[in-house]
RNA sequence: UGGGGGAUCGUUCAACGGUAGGACAGCGGACUCUGACUCCGUCAAUCUAGGUUCAAAUCCUAGUCCCCCAGCCA
C-alpha cells in the first residue's frame, strides 16, 4: 500500500447513545416509571400519524423517539396507528407512503399496525357510556353559536341551552345522528365538563360531528366521526399504551385526555409532550408542504428539495444519517430551530464512509495533451475509496483528449489558487502531472475553448520519481470514453432561516430560493458510472455526494441528484476575499 | 388583559446545591494524490433584579421576553 493510501480507522458508530450519559426528560420519566414498577414496568409507545400528508423529518424525530424507546427497553413495543378520524382530508396514498417511510427508516411495528377507524364501534359505545353518566350531550347549536357560547381567552363561556337534556333524549338523538337522520353540521355530541374553565379545551368540547364523507377504510358505514380529543386517549388506552408521546401544542389537551380516561375508567395511558423539530431554511408543516406541492413550487412530495422523508430519500439521504441526526438533536421542551448544517454533517459523515468515489465533470473544459500519442489509450486502476481497500478499485480510461472542470482553470489566478493555470503543473488525479502551455480562446467573445497541455510520462499513476511536488490535484475524464449525464444541483429551499417567522409578515412562499435547483445537462462522467443502480450514492471527487435519481434516471439518460456538497474551504477563501474587496471599494 | 409551557455559547442538548460540558457552526493550524477525510488548537453562554447558602444555572421572591390555546382539524 502506498503512503497516501492509508486506511481510515473505523469511526465511532453513528447513532450510538453511549455518549449521552444523561437521559432526556422523557426517557427519565420512563426509567422512573420502570423502577416504580408502574404498569408492571411495561413500556409501550405508539407513533400516530394522520394520513393526510407525507411524513417529514419532524416526524422522523417522533418516530425515532417512539420506536427508539421501545427498542431500548427490554420487551418494549411501539405501535403504528393511523389517526384516521377525518375522512375529508385523508387518503390511502398517504397511508402507503407513511408505511414505506417508517419501514425505510428502519423500524418495525411487527403485527401492531392499527387504525383509529378500527375502534369506531368501541368509540361509539364509550360515547354512549358518557351520555348515560350525564357526561355528554347532544347539542343543536350551530358552529357559529358554539363559538359564541365558548367565550374567549379572557371571558368564560356560557352553557348551551341543550346542556341539560335527559339521558333518554340524548341517547335517542345520538342514535339518530348515527342513523343519518340529521344533516351535516346540524348537531354534535359534546362532553359535559365546564363552560367556565380557564382552559378552553375543557369548555364542553365536541366529541362527535356529523360528516358525510367516504372514509378510505370504512367507506360509507359512518356519517358521524369522533374528534381527536376523544379518539386519541381511548385508542391509546385500548392498545395499552403506557407513554403517549406527542408535541407541545397538545399540552393544553392533556386535562381532557386524562378526563376521558378517568370518566370511562379505562387503562390510564400517560401523555408526555416534547418540542417539535424546526429546521432552518425549510418549512415543516404538512399544510405548507402541501401548498408547495399543489401550487407547483416543487414537483411532488418527494421532490429532493422537500424535507419529507421521501424527498430526503430521493435526494440521497440514508436512514442511518437521519437516525443519527435525530439522536443528536435531543429531546426537550424548548421551542428550537435546528441548523440544517447539522443534518448535512450527518449525511456527509455517513456517505464519506459508504460512498464509492468517482470522477465527474460538471462543466467540461476540453484539454488536449499535445505530447500524448493520438491513438493511445490506457487504463488507470483507481481505488473506489481512498481509505478503504475493501471497497475495491475500477479501471478508468485515459487518452489524449480530456475534460476538466471549468472552475479548475484560471488564466490569471489569484494568490492561493492551486489549480491549473498557464505554466503551472498540477496532478490529474490518479494519472499524470500536466502543465498548461496554451489557451485557445474564441476571438470574438474571449471565451476559453480549450487548453493545450503537456504531460510528464514519468509521473504515471500520479507520483513523480524525482519527488517533485504539485500544489493541486484535479479531477478529469477521458473525453472519448466519458458518458453524458444530467446532474441536478440542489440548494436550500428558502433564502431565509425561518420563512414563517420573518419580521415583515410576507407569505412564506415569497422566500423560496430561486436557485434551489440548478440543472446541469451536459456533464461528462467516467464510464464506470454507466451501470449505477437506481438510488445508488457516489462521491464525485472534489464536488460532493450524488445519487442516481430514482424517478427520472434511465440507461439512456442518466440523472444524478446532488445530495450535499463536500465541505469547501476554497469557497470560503473566495468568499472572504470577495468580502475584503467590497470593503476596499 | 384567562390558561398552559419555555428561557444555558451563534445553534442545539447536558449539568438535578459543589470545576458550566458535548455536538454542529465559526476561527487558526497540521496532514493530504479529493482545498475532502482525519488530527490539533481556539472563540463562545446561565433572561433581569433581589434573597437563602460556605457555595446557586439549580432553591425562594418579584419582574422581563418567547411559544401554544377561542376548528364540528390533528
JSON list of N, CA and C in Angstrom, two decimals, chain A residues 27-78:
[
{"chain": "A", "resi": 27, "resn": "UNK", "atom": "N", "xyz": [-37.20, 9.90, 28.58]},
{"chain": "A", "resi": 27, "resn": "UNK", "atom": "CA", "xyz": [-36.59, 8.63, 28.98]},
{"chain": "A", "resi": 27, "resn": "UNK", "atom": "C", "xyz": [-36.38, 8.57, 30.48]},
{"chain": "A", "resi": 28, "resn": "UNK", "atom": "N", "xyz": [-36.16, 9.74, 31.09]},
{"chain": "A", "resi": 28, "resn": "UNK", "atom": "CA", "xyz": [-36.00, 9.79, 32.54]},
{"chain": "A", "resi": 28, "resn": "UNK", "atom": "C", "xyz": [-37.32, 9.41, 33.23]},
{"chain": "A", "resi": 29, "resn": "UNK", "atom": "N", "xyz": [-38.43, 9.93, 32.69]},
{"chain": "A", "resi": 29, "resn": "UNK", "atom": "CA", "xyz": [-39.75, 9.60, 33.25]},
{"chain": "A", "resi": 29, "resn": "UNK", "atom": "C", "xyz": [-40.01, 8.10, 33.12]},
{"chain": "A", "resi": 30, "resn": "UNK", "atom": "N", "xyz": [-39.67, 7.56, 31.95]},
{"chain": "A", "resi": 30, "resn": "UNK", "atom": "CA", "xyz": [-39.91, 6.14, 31.72]},
{"chain": "A", "resi": 30, "resn": "UNK", "atom": "C", "xyz": [-39.05, 5.27, 32.63]},
{"chain": "A", "resi": 31, "resn": "UNK", "atom": "N", "xyz": [-37.80, 5.69, 32.79]},
{"chain": "A", "resi": 31, "resn": "UNK", "atom": "CA", "xyz": [-36.91, 4.94, 33.69]},
{"chain": "A", "resi": 31, "resn": "UNK", "atom": "C", "xyz": [-37.48, 4.95, 35.11]},
{"chain": "A", "resi": 32, "resn": "UNK", "atom": "N", "xyz": [-37.98, 6.12, 35.51]},
{"chain": "A", "resi": 32, "resn": "UNK", "atom": "CA", "xyz": [-38.58, 6.26, 36.84]},
{"chain": "A", "resi": 32, "resn": "UNK", "atom": "C", "xyz": [-39.80, 5.34, 36.98]},
{"chain": "A", "resi": 33, "resn": "UNK", "atom": "N", "xyz": [-40.66, 5.35, 35.96]},
{"chain": "A", "resi": 33, "resn": "UNK", "atom": "CA", "xyz": [-41.85, 4.51, 35.99]},
{"chain": "A", "resi": 33, "resn": "UNK", "atom": "C", "xyz": [-41.48, 3.03, 36.10]},
{"chain": "A", "resi": 34, "resn": "UNK", "atom": "N", "xyz": [-40.39, 2.68, 35.43]},
{"chain": "A", "resi": 34, "resn": "UNK", "atom": "CA", "xyz": [-39.97, 1.27, 35.49]},
{"chain": "A", "resi": 34, "resn": "UNK", "atom": "C", "xyz": [-39.49, 0.89, 36.88]},
{"chain": "A", "resi": 35, "resn": "UNK", "atom": "N", "xyz": [-38.72, 1.78, 37.49]},
{"chain": "A", "resi": 35, "resn": "UNK", "atom": "CA", "xyz": [-38.25, 1.45, 38.83]},
{"chain": "A", "resi": 35, "resn": "UNK", "atom": "C", "xyz": [-39.40, 1.41, 39.82]},
{"chain": "A", "resi": 36, "resn": "UNK", "atom": "N", "xyz": [-40.45, 2.17, 39.54]},
{"chain": "A", "resi": 36, "resn": "UNK", "atom": "CA", "xyz": [-41.63, 2.12, 40.40]},
{"chain": "A", "resi": 36, "resn": "UNK", "atom": "C", "xyz": [-42.57, 0.96, 40.04]},
{"chain": "A", "resi": 37, "resn": "UNK", "atom": "N", "xyz": [-42.14, 0.22, 39.02]},
{"chain": "A", "resi": 37, "resn": "UNK", "atom": "CA", "xyz": [-42.94, -0.91, 38.55]},
{"chain": "A", "resi": 37, "resn": "UNK", "atom": "C", "xyz": [-44.34, -0.51, 38.07]},
{"chain": "A", "resi": 38, "resn": "UNK", "atom": "N", "xyz": [-44.44, 0.73, 37.58]},
{"chain": "A", "resi": 38, "resn": "UNK", "atom": "CA", "xyz": [-45.72, 1.18, 37.03]},
{"chain": "A", "resi": 38, "resn": "UNK", "atom": "C", "xyz": [-46.08, 0.33, 35.81]},
{"chain": "A", "resi": 39, "resn": "UNK", "atom": "N", "xyz": [-47.32, -0.06, 35.68]},
{"chain": "A", "resi": 39, "resn": "UNK", "atom": "CA", "xyz": [-47.77, -0.95, 34.60]},
{"chain": "A", "resi": 39, "resn": "UNK", "atom": "C", "xyz": [-46.90, -2.20, 34.51]},
{"chain": "A", "resi": 40, "resn": "UNK", "atom": "N", "xyz": [-46.45, -2.68, 35.62]},
{"chain": "A", "resi": 40, "resn": "UNK", "atom": "CA", "xyz": [-45.60, -3.87, 35.61]},
{"chain": "A", "resi": 40, "resn": "UNK", "atom": "C", "xyz": [-44.30, -3.63, 34.87]},
{"chain": "A", "resi": 41, "resn": "UNK", "atom": "N", "xyz": [-43.82, -2.38, 34.92]},
{"chain": "A", "resi": 41, "resn": "UNK", "atom": "CA", "xyz": [-42.56, -1.98, 34.28]},
{"chain": "A", "resi": 41, "resn": "UNK", "atom": "C", "xyz": [-42.62, -2.14, 32.76]},
{"chain": "A", "resi": 42, "resn": "UNK", "atom": "N", "xyz": [-43.84, -2.21, 32.23]},
{"chain": "A", "resi": 42, "resn": "UNK", "atom": "CA", "xyz": [-44.03, -2.35, 30.81]},
{"chain": "A", "resi": 42, "resn": "UNK", "atom": "C", "xyz": [-43.79, -1.01, 30.10]},
{"chain": "A", "resi": 43, "resn": "UNK", "atom": "N", "xyz": [-43.19, -1.04, 28.90]},
{"chain": "A", "resi": 43, "resn": "UNK", "atom": "CA", "xyz": [-43.03, 0.18, 28.10]},
{"chain": "A", "resi": 43, "resn": "UNK", "atom": "C", "xyz": [-43.66, -0.04, 26.73]},
{"chain": "A", "resi": 44, "resn": "UNK", "atom": "N", "xyz": [-44.66, 0.76, 26.43]},
{"chain": "A", "resi": 44, "resn": "UNK", "atom": "CA", "xyz": [-45.38, 0.59, 25.17]},
{"chain": "A", "resi": 44, "resn": "UNK", "atom": "C", "xyz": [-45.72, 1.97, 24.61]},
{"chain": "A", "resi": 45, "resn": "UNK", "atom": "N", "xyz": [-45.12, 2.30, 23.47]},
{"chain": "A", "resi": 45, "resn": "UNK", "atom": "CA", "xyz": [-45.36, 3.60, 22.86]},
{"chain": "A", "resi": 45, "resn": "UNK", "atom": "C", "xyz": [-46.12, 3.42, 21.54]},
{"chain": "A", "resi": 46, "resn": "UNK", "atom": "N", "xyz": [-46.35, 4.52, 20.87]},
{"chain": "A", "resi": 46, "resn": "UNK", "atom": "CA", "xyz": [-47.02, 4.42, 19.57]},
{"chain": "A", "resi": 46, "resn": "UNK", "atom": "C", "xyz": [-46.62, 5.62, 18.72]},
{"chain": "A", "resi": 47, "resn": "UNK", "atom": "N", "xyz": [-46.65, 5.43, 17.42]},
{"chain": "A", "resi": 47, "resn": "UNK", "atom": "CA", "xyz": [-46.49, 6.57, 16.51]},
{"chain": "A", "resi": 47, "resn": "UNK", "atom": "C", "xyz": [-47.81, 6.72, 15.77]},
{"chain": "A", "resi": 48, "resn": "UNK", "atom": "N", "xyz": [-48.49, 7.86, 15.95]},
{"chain": "A", "resi": 48, "resn": "UNK", "atom": "CA", "xyz": [-49.88, 8.01, 15.46]},
{"chain": "A", "resi": 48, "resn": "UNK", "atom": "C", "xyz": [-50.07, 9.04, 14.35]},
{"chain": "A", "resi": 49, "resn": "UNK", "atom": "N", "xyz": [-49.55, 8.82, 13.15]},
{"chain": "A", "resi": 49, "resn": "UNK", "atom": "CA", "xyz": [-49.72, 9.83, 12.10]},
{"chain": "A", "resi": 49, "resn": "UNK", "atom": "C", "xyz": [-51.15, 9.89, 11.57]},
{"chain": "A", "resi": 50, "resn": "UNK", "atom": "N", "xyz": [-51.55, 11.10, 11.15]},
{"chain": "A", "resi": 50, "resn": "UNK", "atom": "CA", "xyz": [-52.80, 11.22, 10.41]},
{"chain": "A", "resi": 50, "resn": "UNK", "atom": "C", "xyz": [-52.44, 11.07, 8.93]},
{"chain": "A", "resi": 51, "resn": "UNK", "atom": "N", "xyz": [-53.11, 10.20, 8.21]},
{"chain": "A", "resi": 51, "resn": "UNK", "atom": "CA", "xyz": [-52.75, 10.02, 6.79]},
{"chain": "A", "resi": 51, "resn": "UNK", "atom": "C", "xyz": [-53.29, 11.13, 5.90]},
{"chain": "A", "resi": 52, "resn": "UNK", "atom": "N", "xyz": [-52.82, 12.35, 6.15]},
{"chain": "A", "resi": 52, "resn": "UNK", "atom": "CA", "xyz": [-53.28, 13.48, 5.35]},
{"chain": "A", "resi": 52, "resn": "UNK", "atom": "C", "xyz": [-52.10, 14.19, 4.69]},
{"chain": "A", "resi": 53, "resn": "UNK", "atom": "N", "xyz": [-50.95, 13.51, 4.62]},
{"chain": "A", "resi": 53, "resn": "UNK", "atom": "CA", "xyz": [-49.78, 14.12, 4.01]},
{"chain": "A", "resi": 53, "resn": "UNK", "atom": "C", "xyz": [-48.62, 13.15, 4.14]},
{"chain": "A", "resi": 54, "resn": "UNK", "atom": "N", "xyz": [-47.50, 13.56, 3.56]},
{"chain": "A", "resi": 54, "resn": "UNK", "atom": "CA", "xyz": [-46.32, 12.70, 3.66]},
{"chain": "A", "resi": 54, "resn": "UNK", "atom": "C", "xyz": [-45.53, 13.02, 4.93]},
{"chain": "A", "resi": 55, "resn": "UNK", "atom": "N", "xyz": [-44.82, 12.03, 5.41]},
{"chain": "A", "resi": 55, "resn": "UNK", "atom": "CA", "xyz": [-44.01, 12.21, 6.61]},
{"chain": "A", "resi": 55, "resn": "UNK", "atom": "C", "xyz": [-42.79, 13.09, 6.30]},
{"chain": "A", "resi": 56, "resn": "UNK", "atom": "N", "xyz": [-42.42, 13.94, 7.26]},
{"chain": "A", "resi": 56, "resn": "UNK", "atom": "CA", "xyz": [-41.22, 14.76, 7.07]},
{"chain": "A", "resi": 56, "resn": "UNK", "atom": "C", "xyz": [-40.21, 14.50, 8.19]},
{"chain": "A", "resi": 57, "resn": "UNK", "atom": "N", "xyz": [-39.11, 15.22, 8.13]},
{"chain": "A", "resi": 57, "resn": "UNK", "atom": "CA", "xyz": [-38.01, 14.99, 9.07]},
{"chain": "A", "resi": 57, "resn": "UNK", "atom": "C", "xyz": [-38.45, 15.23, 10.52]},
{"chain": "A", "resi": 58, "resn": "UNK", "atom": "N", "xyz": [-39.47, 16.09, 10.70]},
{"chain": "A", "resi": 58, "resn": "UNK", "atom": "CA", "xyz": [-40.01, 16.30, 12.03]},
{"chain": "A", "resi": 58, "resn": "UNK", "atom": "C", "xyz": [-40.68, 15.04, 12.56]},
{"chain": "A", "resi": 59, "resn": "UNK", "atom": "N", "xyz": [-41.38, 14.33, 11.67]},
{"chain": "A", "resi": 59, "resn": "UNK", "atom": "CA", "xyz": [-41.97, 13.06, 12.05]},
{"chain": "A", "resi": 59, "resn": "UNK", "atom": "C", "xyz": [-40.89, 12.04, 12.39]},
{"chain": "A", "resi": 60, "resn": "UNK", "atom": "N", "xyz": [-39.77, 12.14, 11.65]},
{"chain": "A", "resi": 60, "resn": "UNK", "atom": "CA", "xyz": [-38.68, 11.21, 11.90]},
{"chain": "A", "resi": 60, "resn": "UNK", "atom": "C", "xyz": [-38.21, 11.33, 13.35]},
{"chain": "A", "resi": 61, "resn": "UNK", "atom": "N", "xyz": [-38.21, 12.57, 13.86]},
{"chain": "A", "resi": 61, "resn": "UNK", "atom": "CA", "xyz": [-37.83, 12.77, 15.26]},
{"chain": "A", "resi": 61, "resn": "UNK", "atom": "C", "xyz": [-38.76, 11.99, 16.18]},
{"chain": "A", "resi": 62, "resn": "UNK", "atom": "N", "xyz": [-40.04, 12.08, 15.90]},
{"chain": "A", "resi": 62, "resn": "UNK", "atom": "CA", "xyz": [-41.03, 11.38, 16.72]},
{"chain": "A", "resi": 62, "resn": "UNK", "atom": "C", "xyz": [-40.94, 9.87, 16.56]},
{"chain": "A", "resi": 63, "resn": "UNK", "atom": "N", "xyz": [-40.71, 9.43, 15.32]},
{"chain": "A", "resi": 63, "resn": "UNK", "atom": "CA", "xyz": [-40.58, 8.01, 15.04]},
{"chain": "A", "resi": 63, "resn": "UNK", "atom": "C", "xyz": [-39.37, 7.43, 15.78]},
{"chain": "A", "resi": 64, "resn": "UNK", "atom": "N", "xyz": [-38.26, 8.13, 15.67]},
{"chain": "A", "resi": 64, "resn": "UNK", "atom": "CA", "xyz": [-37.04, 7.66, 16.35]},
{"chain": "A", "resi": 64, "resn": "UNK", "atom": "C", "xyz": [-37.23, 7.64, 17.86]},
{"chain": "A", "resi": 65, "resn": "UNK", "atom": "N", "xyz": [-37.96, 8.61, 18.36]},
{"chain": "A", "resi": 65, "resn": "UNK", "atom": "CA", "xyz": [-38.22, 8.68, 19.80]},
{"chain": "A", "resi": 65, "resn": "UNK", "atom": "C", "xyz": [-39.07, 7.49, 20.24]},
{"chain": "A", "resi": 66, "resn": "UNK", "atom": "N", "xyz": [-40.21, 7.33, 19.58]},
{"chain": "A", "resi": 66, "resn": "UNK", "atom": "CA", "xyz": [-41.17, 6.30, 19.99]},
{"chain": "A", "resi": 66, "resn": "UNK", "atom": "C", "xyz": [-40.65, 4.88, 19.75]},
{"chain": "A", "resi": 67, "resn": "UNK", "atom": "N", "xyz": [-40.17, 4.63, 18.54]},
{"chain": "A", "resi": 67, "resn": "UNK", "atom": "CA", "xyz": [-39.65, 3.29, 18.26]},
{"chain": "A", "resi": 67, "resn": "UNK", "atom": "C", "xyz": [-38.33, 3.07, 19.00]},
{"chain": "A", "resi": 68, "resn": "UNK", "atom": "N", "xyz": [-37.55, 4.15, 19.13]},
{"chain": "A", "resi": 68, "resn": "UNK", "atom": "CA", "xyz": [-36.27, 4.04, 19.82]},
{"chain": "A", "resi": 68, "resn": "UNK", "atom": "C", "xyz": [-36.45, 3.64, 21.28]},
{"chain": "A", "resi": 69, "resn": "UNK", "atom": "N", "xyz": [-37.40, 4.28, 21.94]},
{"chain": "A", "resi": 69, "resn": "UNK", "atom": "CA", "xyz": [-37.66, 3.97, 23.34]},
{"chain": "A", "resi": 69, "resn": "UNK", "atom": "C", "xyz": [-38.10, 2.51, 23.49]},
{"chain": "A", "resi": 70, "resn": "UNK", "atom": "N", "xyz": [-38.93, 2.06, 22.56]},
{"chain": "A", "resi": 70, "resn": "UNK", "atom": "CA", "xyz": [-39.39, 0.66, 22.61]},
{"chain": "A", "resi": 70, "resn": "UNK", "atom": "C", "xyz": [-38.20, -0.30, 22.46]},
{"chain": "A", "resi": 71, "resn": "UNK", "atom": "N", "xyz": [-37.31, 0.03, 21.53]},
{"chain": "A", "resi": 71, "resn": "UNK", "atom": "CA", "xyz": [-36.15, -0.84, 21.30]},
{"chain": "A", "resi": 71, "resn": "UNK", "atom": "C", "xyz": [-35.22, -0.89, 22.49]},
{"chain": "A", "resi": 72, "resn": "UNK", "atom": "N", "xyz": [-35.05, 0.27, 23.13]},
{"chain": "A", "resi": 72, "resn": "UNK", "atom": "CA", "xyz": [-34.09, 0.35, 24.24]},
{"chain": "A", "resi": 72, "resn": "UNK", "atom": "C", "xyz": [-34.54, -0.39, 25.48]},
{"chain": "A", "resi": 73, "resn": "UNK", "atom": "N", "xyz": [-35.85, -0.59, 25.59]},
{"chain": "A", "resi": 73, "resn": "UNK", "atom": "CA", "xyz": [-36.36, -1.23, 26.80]},
{"chain": "A", "resi": 73, "resn": "UNK", "atom": "C", "xyz": [-36.73, -2.68, 26.54]},
{"chain": "A", "resi": 74, "resn": "UNK", "atom": "N", "xyz": [-36.20, -3.54, 27.36]},
{"chain": "A", "resi": 74, "resn": "UNK", "atom": "CA", "xyz": [-36.46, -4.97, 27.26]},
{"chain": "A", "resi": 74, "resn": "UNK", "atom": "C", "xyz": [-37.97, -5.22, 27.16]},
{"chain": "A", "resi": 75, "resn": "UNK", "atom": "N", "xyz": [-38.39, -5.86, 26.08]},
{"chain": "A", "resi": 75, "resn": "UNK", "atom": "CA", "xyz": [-39.81, -6.15, 25.91]},
{"chain": "A", "resi": 75, "resn": "UNK", "atom": "C", "xyz": [-40.65, -4.96, 25.47]},
{"chain": "A", "resi": 76, "resn": "UNK", "atom": "N", "xyz": [-40.00, -3.84, 25.21]},
{"chain": "A", "resi": 76, "resn": "UNK", "atom": "CA", "xyz": [-40.74, -2.64, 24.82]},
{"chain": "A", "resi": 76, "resn": "UNK", "atom": "C", "xyz": [-41.35, -2.78, 23.44]},
{"chain": "A", "resi": 77, "resn": "UNK", "atom": "N", "xyz": [-42.50, -2.14, 23.24]},
{"chain": "A", "resi": 77, "resn": "UNK", "atom": "CA", "xyz": [-43.20, -2.21, 21.95]},
{"chain": "A", "resi": 77, "resn": "UNK", "atom": "C", "xyz": [-43.59, -0.82, 21.49]},
{"chain": "A", "resi": 78, "resn": "UNK", "atom": "N", "xyz": [-43.68, -0.69, 20.17]},
{"chain": "A", "resi": 78, "resn": "UNK", "atom": "CA", "xyz": [-44.20, 0.56, 19.62]},
{"chain": "A", "resi": 78, "resn": "UNK", "atom": "C", "xyz": [-45.19, 0.23, 18.51]}
]
